[in-house]
Amino acid sequence: MGKGSGYGKVILFNEHFVVHGIPAVASAIRLATDAIVKRLDSGSGITIHDERMGTEGYSEAKREHQREALERMMRMMGVNTSKMALDVTGGGELPTFSGIGASAANCVAVARGVSDEFGMGLPDDRINEIAYEGERAFAGNPSGIDNTAATYGGLVWFKRGEQNVIERLKIKQPVEIVMGNTGVVANTKEVVAGVRERKEKYPDKYSKIFKEAEELVHRARKALEDFDLETVGEYMNQNHAQLQAIEVSSEVLNRLVDIARDHGAPGAKMTGGGRGGCMVALTPGKDLQETVAQAMEKEGFVALRTTIG
Ligand code: MEV
């Protein structure tokens, strides 16, 4: 029996833009997904047992993507499941919300579980590459930021390129955040493809927004490293407006963002693929975190209290 795990994540700046080579900032969160991988004595194929908790309908909606992800990863790891049977069980504390990196965390956990079961001893860089291959089933043409955060943890600066740039960012101390869940399971692949289509259709409009997002993330990095949280929050608000402009937010996400800001969060934005899934509010201090989380819960949303950095 092999075991593995992978962190959940929150994108603080520039989801979607990152797919097109603009830098982004993400943080792993403390919650992780686990996988147990068992080689069976007879039979063939992969049997998936999904014991993760989260948004209703998530596992069913993602089942085909998950199967494809596992097949892609097994091929890359040289595990031939047409000649051998594998049992893969997913569990752990990370809820299956869209936007929280559940699919990437699952890919990383399974890759580590397989490496453990077959005594491959794969290093993190290889696990990250294999998880990226799995992520392609969920996101089509992913940037790689989600699997990177899921593999290494911490706060990361990520720029996609022929050779991805991955830098670890340091901040003075962890900061409280609230992740509000819309309860809507989103299809990242479709949303990512939609941005590409509109970018081609409206090149002037999109190149202006992309340029602004690129300028913003450099300033945001500095504000994070200076631990100037008011400014970080202000930039998150601006980033949300840019994401709205490329049409990846939704009414419910905007509603959650408003609740967070109305209750004192210096910044709030959608996070991840959008059109459902989660948003993130920066809520330094336990009191503010609790106030914002409770305001969301009062309106019937699920709110996750965690930290970045
Ligand atoms: C999804 O968590 C983040 C996106 O930017 C897709 C990607 O980077 O692969 C929407």
PDB file of C-alpha atoms and ligand atoms in Angstrom:
ATOM      1  CA  MET A   1       0.000   0.000   0.000  1.00  0.00           C
ATOM      2  CA  GLY A   2       1.356   3.451  -0.952  1.00  0.00           C
ATOM      3  CA  LYS A   3       0.382   6.809   0.536  1.00  0.00           C
ATOM      4  CA  GLY A   4       0.690  10.383  -0.657  1.00  0.00           C
ATOM      5  CA  SER A   5      -0.713  13.838  -0.070  1.00  0.00           C
ATOM      6  CA  GLY A   6      -0.983  17.236  -1.762  1.00  0.00           C
ATOM      7  CA  TYR A   7      -1.896  20.712  -0.471  1.00  0.00           C
ATOM      8  CA  GLY A   8      -4.885  22.804  -1.431  1.00  0.00           C
ATOM      9  CA  LYS A   9      -4.169  26.283  -2.752  1.00  0.00           C
ATOM     10  CA  VAL A  10      -5.521  29.772  -3.153  1.00  0.00           C
ATOM     11  CA  ILE A  11      -4.566  32.032  -6.053  1.00  0.00           C
ATOM     12  CA  LEU A  12      -4.085  35.562  -4.737  1.00  0.00           C
ATOM     13  CA  PHE A  13      -3.309  37.233  -8.059  1.00  0.00           C
ATOM     14  CA  ASN A  14      -3.797  36.483 -11.740  1.00  0.00           C
ATOM     15  CA  GLU A  15      -5.567  33.187 -12.273  1.00  0.00           C
ATOM     16  CA  HIS A  16      -6.405  32.893 -15.986  1.00  0.00           C
ATOM     17  CA  PHE A  17      -3.818  35.564 -16.911  1.00  0.00           C
ATOM     18  CA  VAL A  18      -1.197  33.037 -15.754  1.00  0.00           C
ATOM     19  CA  VAL A  19      -2.278  30.577 -18.453  1.00  0.00           C
ATOM     20  CA  HIS A  20      -1.012  33.138 -21.000  1.00  0.00           C
ATOM     21  CA  GLY A  21       2.397  33.730 -19.435  1.00  0.00           C
ATOM     22  CA  ILE A  22       1.564  36.578 -17.017  1.00  0.00           C
ATOM     23  CA  PRO A  23       3.027  36.032 -13.524  1.00  0.00           C
ATOM     24  CA  ALA A  24       0.719  35.013 -10.696  1.00  0.00           C
ATOM     25  CA  VAL A  25       0.902  34.554  -6.929  1.00  0.00           C
ATOM     26  CA  ALA A  26      -0.556  31.550  -5.127  1.00  0.00           C
ATOM     27  CA  SER A  27      -0.339  30.159  -1.644  1.00  0.00           C
ATOM     28  CA  ALA A  28      -0.788  26.630  -0.464  1.00  0.00           C
ATOM     29  CA  ILE A  29      -3.256  26.280   2.408  1.00  0.00           C
ATOM     30  CA  ARG A  30      -2.829  23.978   5.360  1.00  0.00           C
ATOM     31  CA  LEU A  31      -5.475  21.504   4.274  1.00  0.00           C
ATOM     32  CA  ALA A  32      -4.371  18.553   2.151  1.00  0.00           C
ATOM     33  CA  THR A  33      -5.812  15.697   0.148  1.00  0.00           C
ATOM     34  CA  ASP A  34      -4.527  12.172   0.796  1.00  0.00           C
ATOM     35  CA  ALA A  35      -4.390   9.200  -1.513  1.00  0.00           C
ATOM     36  CA  ILE A  36      -3.938   5.525  -0.774  1.00  0.00           C
ATOM     37  CA  VAL A  37      -2.803   3.419  -3.720  1.00  0.00           C
ATOM     38  CA  LYS A  38      -3.035  -0.385  -3.617  1.00  0.00           C
ATOM     39  CA  ARG A  39      -1.817  -2.847  -6.220  1.00  0.00           C
ATOM     40  CA  LEU A  40      -4.230  -5.814  -6.384  1.00  0.00           C
ATOM     41  CA  ASP A  41      -3.188  -9.427  -6.976  1.00  0.00           C
ATOM     42  CA  SER A  42      -5.367  -9.941 -10.021  1.00  0.00           C
ATOM     43  CA  GLY A  43      -7.443  -8.086 -12.591  1.00  0.00           C
ATOM     44  CA  SER A  44      -6.732  -4.869 -14.440  1.00  0.00           C
ATOM     45  CA  GLY A  45      -7.749  -1.190 -14.529  1.00  0.00           C
ATOM     46  CA  ILE A  46      -8.121   1.511 -11.885  1.00  0.00           C
ATOM     47  CA  THR A  47     -10.883   1.551  -9.281  1.00  0.00           C
ATOM     48  CA  ILE A  48     -11.453   4.967  -7.712  1.00  0.00           C
ATOM     49  CA  HIS A  49     -12.961   5.401  -4.251  1.00  0.00           C
ATOM     50  CA  ASP A  50     -13.579   9.067  -3.538  1.00  0.00           C
ATOM     51  CA  GLU A  51     -14.091   9.649   0.175  1.00  0.00           C
ATOM     52  CA  ARG A  52     -13.422  13.396   0.066  1.00  0.00           C
ATOM     53  CA  MET A  53     -16.080  15.715   1.463  1.00  0.00           C
ATOM     54  CA  GLY A  54     -17.140  18.957  -0.162  1.00  0.00           C
ATOM     55  CA  THR A  55     -19.528  20.534  -2.625  1.00  0.00           C
ATOM     56  CA  GLU A  56     -22.440  18.275  -3.464  1.00  0.00           C
ATOM     57  CA  GLY A  57     -22.071  16.738  -6.910  1.00  0.00           C
ATOM     58  CA  TYR A  58     -18.354  17.593  -7.204  1.00  0.00           C
ATOM     59  CA  SER A  59     -17.053  14.022  -7.369  1.00  0.00           C
ATOM     60  CA  GLU A  60     -19.694  12.952  -9.877  1.00  0.00           C
ATOM     61  CA  ALA A  61     -19.137  16.028 -12.063  1.00  0.00           C
ATOM     62  CA  LYS A  62     -15.378  15.453 -12.092  1.00  0.00           C
ATOM     63  CA  ARG A  63     -15.375  11.653 -12.342  1.00  0.00           C
ATOM     64  CA  GLU A  64     -14.498  11.445 -16.042  1.00  0.00           C
ATOM     65  CA  HIS A  65     -11.784  14.100 -15.697  1.00  0.00           C
ATOM     66  CA  GLN A  66     -10.400  12.245 -12.707  1.00  0.00           C
ATOM     67  CA  ARG A  67     -10.298   8.939 -14.557  1.00  0.00           C
ATOM     68  CA  GLU A  68      -8.521  10.564 -17.485  1.00  0.00           C
ATOM     69  CA  ALA A  69      -6.096  12.283 -15.088  1.00  0.00           C
ATOM     70  CA  LEU A  70      -5.178   8.981 -13.449  1.00  0.00           C
ATOM     71  CA  GLU A  71      -4.674   7.276 -16.797  1.00  0.00           C
ATOM     72  CA  ARG A  72      -2.418  10.091 -18.014  1.00  0.00           C
ATOM     73  CA  MET A  73      -0.340   9.961 -14.834  1.00  0.00           C
ATOM     74  CA  MET A  74      -0.020   6.152 -14.883  1.00  0.00           C
ATOM     75  CA  ARG A  75       1.222   6.271 -18.482  1.00  0.00           C
ATOM     76  CA  MET A  76       3.824   8.850 -17.521  1.00  0.00           C
ATOM     77  CA  MET A  77       4.905   6.759 -14.536  1.00  0.00           C
ATOM     78  CA  GLY A  78       5.134   3.587 -16.627  1.00  0.00           C
ATOM     79  CA  VAL A  79       2.374   1.790 -14.697  1.00  0.00           C
ATOM     80  CA  ASN A  80       0.447  -0.351 -17.152  1.00  0.00           C
ATOM     81  CA  THR A  81      -3.055  -0.738 -15.756  1.00  0.00           C
ATOM     82  CA  SER A  82      -4.210  -2.876 -18.667  1.00  0.00           C
ATOM     83  CA  LYS A  83      -2.070  -5.615 -17.079  1.00  0.00           C
ATOM     84  CA  MET A  84      -2.537  -4.804 -13.417  1.00  0.00           C
ATOM     85  CA  ALA A  85      -5.343  -3.626 -11.101  1.00  0.00           C
ATOM     86  CA  LEU A  86      -4.994  -0.581  -8.865  1.00  0.00           C
ATOM     87  CA  ASP A  87      -7.262   0.689  -6.118  1.00  0.00           C
ATOM     88  CA  VAL A  88      -7.013   4.428  -5.521  1.00  0.00           C
ATOM     89  CA  THR A  89      -8.735   5.985  -2.509  1.00  0.00           C
ATOM     90  CA  GLY A  90      -8.941   9.760  -2.056  1.00  0.00           C
ATOM     91  CA  GLY A  91      -9.511  11.334   1.363  1.00  0.00           C
ATOM     92  CA  GLY A  92      -8.103  13.973   3.686  1.00  0.00           C
ATOM     93  CA  GLU A  93      -9.196  17.336   5.038  1.00  0.00           C
ATOM     94  CA  LEU A  94      -9.204  19.434   1.887  1.00  0.00           C
ATOM     95  CA  PRO A  95     -12.825  19.873   0.823  1.00  0.00           C
ATOM     96  CA  THR A  96     -13.732  19.316  -2.815  1.00  0.00           C
ATOM     97  CA  PHE A  97     -14.676  22.918  -3.568  1.00  0.00           C
ATOM     98  CA  SER A  98     -13.955  24.315  -7.017  1.00  0.00           C
ATOM     99  CA  GLY A  99     -11.201  26.942  -6.889  1.00  0.00           C
ATOM    100  CA  ILE A 100      -9.340  25.451  -3.942  1.00  0.00           C
ATOM    101  CA  GLY A 101      -7.008  23.259  -5.981  1.00  0.00           C
ATOM    102  CA  ALA A 102      -8.760  19.991  -5.159  1.00  0.00           C
ATOM    103  CA  SER A 103      -7.917  18.398  -8.514  1.00  0.00           C
ATOM    104  CA  ALA A 104      -4.230  19.371  -8.395  1.00  0.00           C
ATOM    105  CA  ALA A 105      -3.928  18.235  -4.775  1.00  0.00           C
ATOM    106  CA  ASN A 106      -5.485  14.930  -5.804  1.00  0.00           C
ATOM    107  CA  CYS A 107      -3.046  14.507  -8.716  1.00  0.00           C
ATOM    108  CA  VAL A 108      -0.064  15.210  -6.459  1.00  0.00           C
ATOM    109  CA  ALA A 109      -1.363  12.853  -3.763  1.00  0.00           C
ATOM    110  CA  VAL A 110      -1.912  10.027  -6.262  1.00  0.00           C
ATOM    111  CA  ALA A 111       1.491  10.529  -7.929  1.00  0.00           C
ATOM    112  CA  ARG A 112       3.140  10.325  -4.504  1.00  0.00           C
ATOM    113  CA  GLY A 113       1.012   7.316  -3.571  1.00  0.00           C
ATOM    114  CA  VAL A 114       2.012   5.458  -6.743  1.00  0.00           C
ATOM    115  CA  SER A 115       5.664   6.376  -6.236  1.00  0.00           C
ATOM    116  CA  ASP A 116       5.409   4.997  -2.706  1.00  0.00           C
ATOM    117  CA  GLU A 117       3.561   1.807  -3.692  1.00  0.00           C
ATOM    118  CA  PHE A 118       6.062   0.949  -6.438  1.00  0.00           C
ATOM    119  CA  GLY A 119       9.140   2.101  -4.522  1.00  0.00           C
ATOM    120  CA  MET A 120       9.991   4.684  -7.204  1.00  0.00           C
ATOM    121  CA  GLY A 121      11.263   7.305  -4.746  1.00  0.00           C
ATOM    122  CA  LEU A 122      10.356  10.141  -7.103  1.00  0.00           C
ATOM    123  CA  PRO A 123      11.588  13.624  -6.128  1.00  0.00           C
ATOM    124  CA  ASP A 124       9.191  16.593  -5.860  1.00  0.00           C
ATOM    125  CA  ASP A 125      10.159  18.040  -9.252  1.00  0.00           C
ATOM    126  CA  ARG A 126       9.124  14.814 -10.959  1.00  0.00           C
ATOM    127  CA  ILE A 127       5.930  14.550  -8.882  1.00  0.00           C
ATOM    128  CA  ASN A 128       5.092  18.095 -10.009  1.00  0.00           C
ATOM    129  CA  GLU A 129       5.578  17.183 -13.694  1.00  0.00           C
ATOM    130  CA  ILE A 130       3.409  14.085 -13.350  1.00  0.00           C
ATOM    131  CA  ALA A 131       0.681  16.023 -11.523  1.00  0.00           C
ATOM    132  CA  TYR A 132       0.753  18.604 -14.324  1.00  0.00           C
ATOM    133  CA  GLU A 133       0.050  15.823 -16.802  1.00  0.00           C
ATOM    134  CA  GLY A 134      -2.953  14.806 -14.652  1.00  0.00           C
ATOM    135  CA  GLU A 135      -4.161  18.416 -14.382  1.00  0.00           C
ATOM    136  CA  ARG A 136      -4.434  18.583 -18.158  1.00  0.00           C
ATOM    137  CA  ALA A 137      -7.491  16.340 -17.889  1.00  0.00           C
ATOM    138  CA  PHE A 138      -9.228  18.910 -15.651  1.00  0.00           C
ATOM    139  CA  ALA A 139      -8.072  22.194 -17.118  1.00  0.00           C
ATOM    140  CA  GLY A 140      -7.199  21.493 -20.773  1.00  0.00           C
ATOM    141  CA  ASN A 141      -4.170  23.735 -21.024  1.00  0.00           C
ATOM    142  CA  PRO A 142      -3.278  24.473 -17.406  1.00  0.00           C
ATOM    143  CA  SER A 143      -0.529  26.892 -16.447  1.00  0.00           C
ATOM    144  CA  GLY A 144       0.900  24.553 -13.824  1.00  0.00           C
ATOM    145  CA  ILE A 145       0.412  26.918 -10.901  1.00  0.00           C
ATOM    146  CA  ASP A 146      -2.047  24.667  -9.057  1.00  0.00           C
ATOM    147  CA  ASN A 147       0.114  21.531  -9.098  1.00  0.00           C
ATOM    148  CA  THR A 148       3.158  23.622  -8.173  1.00  0.00           C
ATOM    149  CA  ALA A 149       1.455  24.975  -5.031  1.00  0.00           C
ATOM    150  CA  ALA A 150       0.057  21.507  -4.263  1.00  0.00           C
ATOM    151  CA  THR A 151       3.507  19.908  -4.542  1.00  0.00           C
ATOM    152  CA  TYR A 152       5.788  22.378  -2.776  1.00  0.00           C
ATOM    153  CA  GLY A 153       3.445  24.305  -0.446  1.00  0.00           C
ATOM    154  CA  GLY A 154       4.193  27.856   0.728  1.00  0.00           C
ATOM    155  CA  LEU A 155       3.665  31.151  -1.054  1.00  0.00           C
ATOM    156  CA  VAL A 156       4.813  31.090  -4.685  1.00  0.00           C
ATOM    157  CA  TRP A 157       5.445  33.452  -7.554  1.00  0.00           C
ATOM    158  CA  PHE A 158       4.766  31.534 -10.764  1.00  0.00           C
ATOM    159  CA  LYS A 159       5.365  32.469 -14.390  1.00  0.00           C
ATOM    160  CA  ARG A 160       4.653  30.030 -17.144  1.00  0.00           C
ATOM    161  CA  GLY A 161       7.250  29.729 -19.883  1.00  0.00           C
ATOM    162  CA  GLU A 162       9.361  27.265 -21.783  1.00  0.00           C
ATOM    163  CA  GLN A 163      10.977  26.895 -18.405  1.00  0.00           C
ATOM    164  CA  ASN A 164       8.470  27.892 -15.698  1.00  0.00           C
ATOM    165  CA  VAL A 165       9.709  30.453 -13.172  1.00  0.00           C
ATOM    166  CA  ILE A 166       8.869  29.326  -9.638  1.00  0.00           C
ATOM    167  CA  GLU A 167      10.019  31.513  -6.760  1.00  0.00           C
ATOM    168  CA  ARG A 168       9.251  31.081  -3.104  1.00  0.00           C
ATOM    169  CA  LEU A 169       7.974  34.342  -1.531  1.00  0.00           C
ATOM    170  CA  LYS A 170       8.582  35.125   2.118  1.00  0.00           C
ATOM    171  CA  ILE A 171       6.214  37.158   4.279  1.00  0.00           C
ATOM    172  CA  LYS A 172       6.676  38.183   7.881  1.00  0.00           C
ATOM    173  CA  GLN A 173       3.990  35.904   9.273  1.00  0.00           C
ATOM    174  CA  PRO A 174       0.982  33.907   8.073  1.00  0.00           C
ATOM    175  CA  VAL A 175      -2.145  35.955   7.356  1.00  0.00           C
ATOM    176  CA  GLU A 176      -5.727  34.865   7.962  1.00  0.00           C
ATOM    177  CA  ILE A 177      -8.020  34.499   4.976  1.00  0.00           C
ATOM    178  CA  VAL A 178     -11.568  33.330   4.437  1.00  0.00           C
ATOM    179  CA  MET A 179     -12.517  31.308   1.390  1.00  0.00           C
ATOM    180  CA  GLY A 180     -16.203  31.600   0.589  1.00  0.00           C
ATOM    181  CA  ASN A 181     -17.715  28.802  -1.463  1.00  0.00           C
ATOM    182  CA  THR A 182     -20.499  29.565  -3.942  1.00  0.00           C
ATOM    183  CA  GLY A 183     -21.493  25.885  -3.850  1.00  0.00           C
ATOM    184  CA  VAL A 184     -21.326  25.832  -7.642  1.00  0.00           C
ATOM    185  CA  VAL A 185     -19.103  23.176  -9.239  1.00  0.00           C
ATOM    186  CA  ALA A 186     -17.215  24.873 -12.064  1.00  0.00           C
ATOM    187  CA  ASN A 187     -15.717  23.413 -15.228  1.00  0.00           C
ATOM    188  CA  THR A 188     -12.236  24.954 -15.364  1.00  0.00           C
ATOM    189  CA  LYS A 189     -11.541  23.558 -18.825  1.00  0.00           C
ATOM    190  CA  GLU A 190     -14.508  25.434 -20.303  1.00  0.00           C
ATOM    191  CA  VAL A 191     -13.767  28.697 -18.499  1.00  0.00           C
ATOM    192  CA  VAL A 192     -10.092  28.635 -19.565  1.00  0.00           C
ATOM    193  CA  ALA A 193     -11.137  27.919 -23.176  1.00  0.00           C
ATOM    194  CA  GLY A 194     -13.670  30.786 -23.045  1.00  0.00           C
ATOM    195  CA  VAL A 195     -10.960  33.291 -22.062  1.00  0.00           C
ATOM    196  CA  ARG A 196      -8.805  32.155 -24.982  1.00  0.00           C
ATOM    197  CA  GLU A 197     -11.689  32.589 -27.427  1.00  0.00           C
ATOM    198  CA  ARG A 198     -12.593  36.075 -26.212  1.00  0.00           C
ATOM    199  CA  LYS A 199      -8.919  37.086 -26.167  1.00  0.00           C
ATOM    200  CA  GLU A 200      -8.721  36.215 -29.859  1.00  0.00           C
ATOM    201  CA  LYS A 201     -12.034  37.900 -30.632  1.00  0.00           C
ATOM    202  CA  TYR A 202     -11.325  41.174 -28.782  1.00  0.00           C
ATOM    203  CA  PRO A 203      -7.539  41.544 -28.995  1.00  0.00           C
ATOM    204  CA  ASP A 204      -7.387  45.253 -28.100  1.00  0.00           C
ATOM    205  CA  LYS A 205      -9.631  45.043 -25.069  1.00  0.00           C
ATOM    206  CA  TYR A 206      -7.924  41.909 -23.784  1.00  0.00           C
ATOM    207  CA  SER A 207      -4.350  43.034 -24.328  1.00  0.00           C
ATOM    208  CA  LYS A 208      -5.085  46.192 -22.315  1.00  0.00           C
ATOM    209  CA  ILE A 209      -6.499  44.190 -19.386  1.00  0.00           C
ATOM    210  CA  PHE A 210      -3.654  41.660 -19.579  1.00  0.00           C
ATOM    211  CA  LYS A 211      -1.097  44.457 -19.458  1.00  0.00           C
ATOM    212  CA  GLU A 212      -2.784  45.971 -16.388  1.00  0.00           C
ATOM    213  CA  ALA A 213      -2.858  42.574 -14.670  1.00  0.00           C
ATOM    214  CA  GLU A 214       0.845  42.130 -15.355  1.00  0.00           C
ATOM    215  CA  GLU A 215       1.719  45.530 -13.898  1.00  0.00           C
ATOM    216  CA  LEU A 216      -0.482  44.894 -10.885  1.00  0.00           C
ATOM    217  CA  VAL A 217       1.094  41.572  -9.900  1.00  0.00           C
ATOM    218  CA  HIS A 218       4.593  43.070  -9.674  1.00  0.00           C
ATOM    219  CA  ARG A 219       3.280  45.770  -7.325  1.00  0.00           C
ATOM    220  CA  ALA A 220       1.338  43.140  -5.386  1.00  0.00           C
ATOM    221  CA  ARG A 221       4.474  41.070  -4.889  1.00  0.00           C
ATOM    222  CA  LYS A 222       6.253  44.040  -3.396  1.00  0.00           C
ATOM    223  CA  ALA A 223       3.317  44.850  -1.104  1.00  0.00           C
ATOM    224  CA  LEU A 224       3.243  41.228   0.087  1.00  0.00           C
ATOM    225  CA  GLU A 225       6.978  41.180   0.749  1.00  0.00           C
ATOM    226  CA  ASP A 226       6.683  44.538   2.570  1.00  0.00           C
ATOM    227  CA  PHE A 227       3.782  43.042   4.542  1.00  0.00           C
ATOM    228  CA  ASP A 228       1.631  46.046   3.608  1.00  0.00           C
ATOM    229  CA  LEU A 229      -1.677  44.233   3.895  1.00  0.00           C
ATOM    230  CA  GLU A 230      -3.940  47.219   3.208  1.00  0.00           C
ATOM    231  CA  THR A 231      -2.236  47.630  -0.163  1.00  0.00           C
ATOM    232  CA  VAL A 232      -2.303  43.892  -0.853  1.00  0.00           C
ATOM    233  CA  GLY A 233      -6.061  44.023  -0.211  1.00  0.00           C
ATOM    234  CA  GLU A 234      -6.524  47.013  -2.503  1.00  0.00           C
ATOM    235  CA  TYR A 235      -4.660  45.163  -5.260  1.00  0.00           C
ATOM    236  CA  MET A 236      -6.809  42.061  -4.730  1.00  0.00           C
ATOM    237  CA  ASN A 237      -9.866  44.275  -5.299  1.00  0.00           C
ATOM    238  CA  GLN A 238      -8.325  45.591  -8.508  1.00  0.00           C
ATOM    239  CA  ASN A 239      -7.480  42.077  -9.626  1.00  0.00           C
ATOM    240  CA  HIS A 240     -11.100  41.051  -9.054  1.00  0.00           C
ATOM    241  CA  ALA A 241     -12.224  43.877 -11.341  1.00  0.00           C
ATOM    242  CA  GLN A 242      -9.801  42.647 -14.030  1.00  0.00           C
ATOM    243  CA  LEU A 243     -11.175  39.111 -13.684  1.00  0.00           C
ATOM    244  CA  GLN A 244     -14.698  40.492 -13.992  1.00  0.00           C
ATOM    245  CA  ALA A 245     -13.608  42.295 -17.153  1.00  0.00           C
ATOM    246  CA  ILE A 246     -12.483  39.016 -18.752  1.00  0.00           C
ATOM    247  CA  GLU A 247     -15.837  37.522 -17.725  1.00  0.00           C
ATOM    248  CA  VAL A 248     -14.769  34.746 -15.391  1.00  0.00           C
ATOM    249  CA  SER A 249     -16.542  35.902 -12.235  1.00  0.00           C
ATOM    250  CA  SER A 250     -20.219  35.282 -11.462  1.00  0.00           C
ATOM    251  CA  GLU A 251     -23.043  36.972  -9.592  1.00  0.00           C
ATOM    252  CA  VAL A 252     -22.645  34.735  -6.564  1.00  0.00           C
ATOM    253  CA  LEU A 253     -18.867  35.274  -6.471  1.00  0.00           C
ATOM    254  CA  ASN A 254     -19.435  39.030  -6.665  1.00  0.00           C
ATOM    255  CA  ARG A 255     -22.006  38.775  -3.884  1.00  0.00           C
ATOM    256  CA  LEU A 256     -19.509  36.971  -1.600  1.00  0.00           C
ATOM    257  CA  VAL A 257     -16.833  39.549  -2.451  1.00  0.00           C
ATOM    258  CA  ASP A 258     -19.248  42.336  -1.443  1.00  0.00           C
ATOM    259  CA  ILE A 259     -20.109  40.622   1.844  1.00  0.00           C
ATOM    260  CA  ALA A 260     -16.392  40.357   2.694  1.00  0.00           C
ATOM    261  CA  ARG A 261     -15.659  43.990   1.857  1.00  0.00           C
ATOM    262  CA  ASP A 262     -18.777  45.237   3.683  1.00  0.00           C
ATOM    263  CA  HIS A 263     -17.551  43.459   6.821  1.00  0.00           C
ATOM    264  CA  GLY A 264     -14.107  45.003   6.804  1.00  0.00           C
ATOM    265  CA  ALA A 265     -11.913  42.816   4.590  1.00  0.00           C
ATOM    266  CA  PRO A 266      -9.286  45.081   2.993  1.00  0.00           C
ATOM    267  CA  GLY A 267      -9.423  42.938  -0.133  1.00  0.00           C
ATOM    268  CA  ALA A 268     -11.535  40.214  -1.711  1.00  0.00           C
ATOM    269  CA  LYS A 269     -11.621  38.535  -5.091  1.00  0.00           C
ATOM    270  CA  MET A 270     -12.703  35.398  -6.866  1.00  0.00           C
ATOM    271  CA  THR A 271     -10.038  32.703  -6.868  1.00  0.00           C
ATOM    272  CA  GLY A 272      -9.249  29.829  -9.228  1.00  0.00           C
ATOM    273  CA  GLY A 273     -11.201  29.052 -12.365  1.00  0.00           C
ATOM    274  CA  GLY A 274     -14.239  31.184 -11.477  1.00  0.00           C
ATOM    275  CA  ARG A 275     -17.859  31.011 -12.753  1.00  0.00           C
ATOM    276  CA  GLY A 276     -18.569  29.304  -9.439  1.00  0.00           C
ATOM    277  CA  GLY A 277     -16.185  27.753  -6.951  1.00  0.00           C
ATOM    278  CA  CYS A 278     -14.562  29.985  -4.352  1.00  0.00           C
ATOM    279  CA  MET A 279     -13.555  33.536  -3.573  1.00  0.00           C
ATOM    280  CA  VAL A 280     -10.898  34.683  -1.114  1.00  0.00           C
ATOM    281  CA  ALA A 281     -11.027  37.502   1.405  1.00  0.00           C
ATOM    282  CA  LEU A 282      -7.931  38.849   3.104  1.00  0.00           C
ATOM    283  CA  THR A 283      -8.832  39.085   6.790  1.00  0.00           C
ATOM    284  CA  PRO A 284      -5.767  39.816   8.933  1.00  0.00           C
ATOM    285  CA  GLY A 285      -6.379  38.813  12.555  1.00  0.00           C
ATOM    286  CA  LYS A 286      -8.632  36.148  14.002  1.00  0.00           C
ATOM    287  CA  ASP A 287     -11.416  38.614  14.866  1.00  0.00           C
ATOM    288  CA  LEU A 288     -11.805  40.002  11.363  1.00  0.00           C
ATOM    289  CA  GLN A 289     -11.585  36.493   9.942  1.00  0.00           C
ATOM    290  CA  GLU A 290     -14.401  35.359  12.208  1.00  0.00           C
ATOM    291  CA  THR A 291     -16.563  38.413  11.427  1.00  0.00           C
ATOM    292  CA  VAL A 292     -16.239  37.906   7.668  1.00  0.00           C
ATOM    293  CA  ALA A 293     -16.713  34.133   7.833  1.00  0.00           C
ATOM    294  CA  GLN A 294     -19.825  34.487   9.982  1.00  0.00           C
ATOM    295  CA  ALA A 295     -21.290  37.123   7.668  1.00  0.00           C
ATOM    296  CA  MET A 296     -20.973  34.643   4.787  1.00  0.00           C
ATOM    297  CA  GLU A 297     -22.423  31.795   6.832  1.00  0.00           C
ATOM    298  CA  LYS A 298     -25.366  33.972   7.848  1.00  0.00           C
ATOM    299  CA  GLU A 299     -26.221  34.249   4.161  1.00  0.00           C
ATOM    300  CA  GLY A 300     -26.081  30.465   3.782  1.00  0.00           C
ATOM    301  CA  PHE A 301     -22.587  30.072   2.304  1.00  0.00           C
ATOM    302  CA  VAL A 302     -19.841  27.727   3.467  1.00  0.00           C
ATOM    303  CA  ALA A 303     -16.806  29.680   4.677  1.00  0.00           C
ATOM    304  CA  LEU A 304     -13.369  28.182   5.202  1.00  0.00           C
ATOM    305  CA  ARG A 305     -11.010  29.848   7.675  1.00  0.00           C
ATOM    306  CA  THR A 306      -7.351  29.344   6.863  1.00  0.00           C
ATOM    307  CA  THR A 307      -4.072  31.215   6.339  1.00  0.00           C
ATOM    308  CA  ILE A 308      -1.650  32.118   3.556  1.00  0.00           C
ATOM    309  CA  GLY A 309       2.104  32.197   3.760  1.00  0.00           C
TER     310      GLY A 309
HETATM  311  C1  MEV B   1      -7.236  27.437 -11.823  1.00  0.00           C
HETATM  312  O1  MEV B   1      -7.049  27.191 -10.436  1.00  0.00           O
HETATM  313  C2  MEV B   1      -6.310  28.494 -12.291  1.00  0.00           C
HETATM  314  C3  MEV B   1      -6.428  28.873 -13.763  1.00  0.00           C
HETATM  315  O2  MEV B   1      -5.575  29.987 -13.958  1.00  0.00           O
HETATM  316  C4  MEV B   1      -6.048  27.749 -14.681  1.00  0.00           C
HETATM  317  C5  MEV B   1      -4.553  27.473 -14.686  1.00  0.00           C
HETATM  318  O3  MEV B   1      -3.754  28.300 -14.263  1.00  0.00           O
HETATM  319  O4  MEV B   1      -4.195  26.397 -15.151  1.00  0.00           O
HETATM  320  C6  MEV B   1      -7.831  29.315 -14.113  1.00  0.00           C
END
